[in-house]
Amino acid sequence: MSTASVSAASSVLLPTYARAPIALERGEGAWAITADGTRYLDFGAGIAVNSLGHAHPHLVEALTAQAQRIWHTSNLYTMPEGEKLARRLCEATFAERVFFTNSGAEANECAIKMARKYHAAKGHPERYRIVTFEGAFHGRTLATIAAGGQQKYIDGFGPKVDGFDQVPFDDETALKAAIGPETAALMIEPIQGEGGLRSVPVRVLKQLRELCDEHGLMLIFDEIQTGVGRTGKFFAYEHYGVAPDIMSIAKGIGGGFPMGACLATEAAASGMTLGTHGTTFGGNPLAMAVGNAVLDIILAPGFLDQVQKTALRLRQSLAQLKDHHPDVIEEIRGEGLMLGLKLKTLNTDFVAQARAAGLLVVAAGDDVVRLLPPLIIGESEVAEAVARLDKAAGAVGAELARPAAE
Ligand SMILES: *Cc1c(COP(=O)(O)O)cnc(C)c1O
């Protein structure tokens, strides 16, 4: 049986995903190609993961060279590639300490544990609660679904992990009321990804920093989706002049190789002493080789300037697209190459129509379509994507205009 003929009905995978009926077999830059040669312009990038597109020669070279040396050693031994990547991450950010993980949720688990341990090590184990924000997404482990606070992810999995207090997105009074003697940290995505590309106003981010300073709290930024060049800066917090104490990263840092990291100031990490945390795979040499290769490109002079230029062009084209399809598109949202089309209808049809037009995009919330192209796209990919979005919007608009079936 060819991979393309595996249907949902015959699959033995847990049916937790509504998978599109295409199997992507190979990729070249911003293009993903099925076994029968159908080419898709990939503006989903594996949900903001393939930051440098598919089969980038520098990443392929780094991974295959490492694969011929050694694959895995565990954290029982010194890892030069990991030391190097951690140092580079610190030099390019607010951070002074790094812990490598395999995924975003694990990076957040580390961030949550670190914030709690910070207070416990100072003699305040009662300060373990973390304030999070409505619409958040922090992962699918038991703690991170509690942090995200979305009932549909929490229901049926036993008692919700204690210690998370959720407040509305932009509500100063509720936020202040949620901070108490047991609060350890505030945790937020600077731009909500899964929640629908909602940007936290700069004024709110600045206020979070002030509140953390005033109450001795840790400020945790979840930059798993916004990070590693996605918004046109290395990390989104650089746009706002507000630095966190702890930051989780993943997705784009591996360029497609599964990895994540928790970054922190030395003070924030001070409770994470010998034996307090661990991982078998985190910091694996293959991941570290790819992570270093991703940074070679993203931190090269001029790369992020180019991302910003491309993003501006895409955004301008999307504004025109919105004007052409006022019946379908309500608003353009987001920052850099993390953009969203807020629709006047559900997003599932739009994603399918875009795919039919040869463009891969990702749904967010109920009515937002995310564009998360590889950061390496140029003018031609922007023009091609907008032409395909125009087709998709036209098809969705035609559906909307049809009188409802009797
Ligand atoms: C994807 C994502 C996560 C979870 O990452 P996984 O690698 O799926 O565990 C957490 N937070 C944000 C903001 C994300 O976008």
Short mmCIF file of N, CA and C and ligand atoms in Angstrom, two decimals, residues 103-106 108 137-140 189 194 222 224-225 250-251, ligand 1:
data_model
loop_
_atom_site.label_atom_id
_atom_site.label_comp_id
_atom_site.label_asym_id
_atom_site.label_seq_id
_atom_site.Cartn_x
_atom_site.Cartn_y
_atom_site.Cartn_z
N SER A 103 10.76 19.39 22.98
CA SER A 103 9.50 19.94 22.48
C SER A 103 9.20 21.24 23.19
N GLY A 104 8.15 21.90 22.69
CA GLY A 104 7.71 23.14 23.31
C GLY A 104 7.11 22.91 24.68
N ALA A 105 6.24 21.91 24.78
CA ALA A 105 5.59 21.66 26.07
C ALA A 105 6.63 21.38 27.16
N GLU A 106 7.67 20.64 26.79
CA GLU A 106 8.71 20.37 27.79
C GLU A 106 9.50 21.62 28.15
N ASN A 108 8.15 24.53 28.31
CA ASN A 108 7.25 25.21 29.25
C ASN A 108 7.24 24.52 30.61
N PHE A 137 -2.10 29.14 24.60
CA PHE A 137 -1.77 27.75 24.32
C PHE A 137 -0.33 27.52 24.75
N HIS A 138 -0.13 26.55 25.65
CA HIS A 138 1.23 26.29 26.13
C HIS A 138 1.66 24.84 25.95
N GLY A 139 0.83 24.00 25.31
CA GLY A 139 1.22 22.62 25.07
C GLY A 139 0.17 21.65 25.57
N ARG A 140 0.47 20.34 25.49
CA ARG A 140 -0.53 19.31 25.77
C ARG A 140 -0.16 18.37 26.91
N GLU A 189 2.20 34.38 25.97
CA GLU A 189 2.75 34.42 24.61
C GLU A 189 2.66 35.88 24.14
N GLU A 194 -1.91 29.67 18.54
CA GLU A 194 -3.10 28.82 18.39
C GLU A 194 -4.36 29.63 18.69
N ASP A 222 6.35 32.72 26.59
CA ASP A 222 6.33 31.53 25.74
C ASP A 222 6.55 32.02 24.31
N ILE A 224 7.62 30.04 21.88
CA ILE A 224 7.78 28.81 21.10
C ILE A 224 7.39 29.03 19.64
N GLN A 225 6.36 29.84 19.43
CA GLN A 225 5.94 30.12 18.06
C GLN A 225 6.49 31.45 17.53
N ALA A 250 11.05 26.72 20.98
CA ALA A 250 11.04 25.39 20.34
C ALA A 250 10.79 25.65 18.85
N LYS A 251 9.88 24.90 18.24
CA LYS A 251 9.50 25.07 16.84
C LYS A 251 10.69 25.50 15.94
C1 LIG B 1 3.45 24.79 19.65
C2 LIG B 1 3.39 25.55 20.91
C3 LIG B 1 3.58 24.92 22.16
C4 LIG B 1 3.74 23.42 22.29
O1 LIG B 1 4.86 22.92 21.63
P1 LIG B 1 4.97 21.34 21.39
O2 LIG B 1 6.30 21.20 20.72
O3 LIG B 1 3.82 20.95 20.55
O4 LIG B 1 4.93 20.69 22.72
C5 LIG B 1 3.57 25.71 23.29
N1 LIG B 1 3.39 27.05 23.21
C6 LIG B 1 3.21 27.68 22.04
C7 LIG B 1 3.05 29.16 22.02
C8 LIG B 1 3.19 26.96 20.85
O5 LIG B 1 2.99 27.59 19.70
#
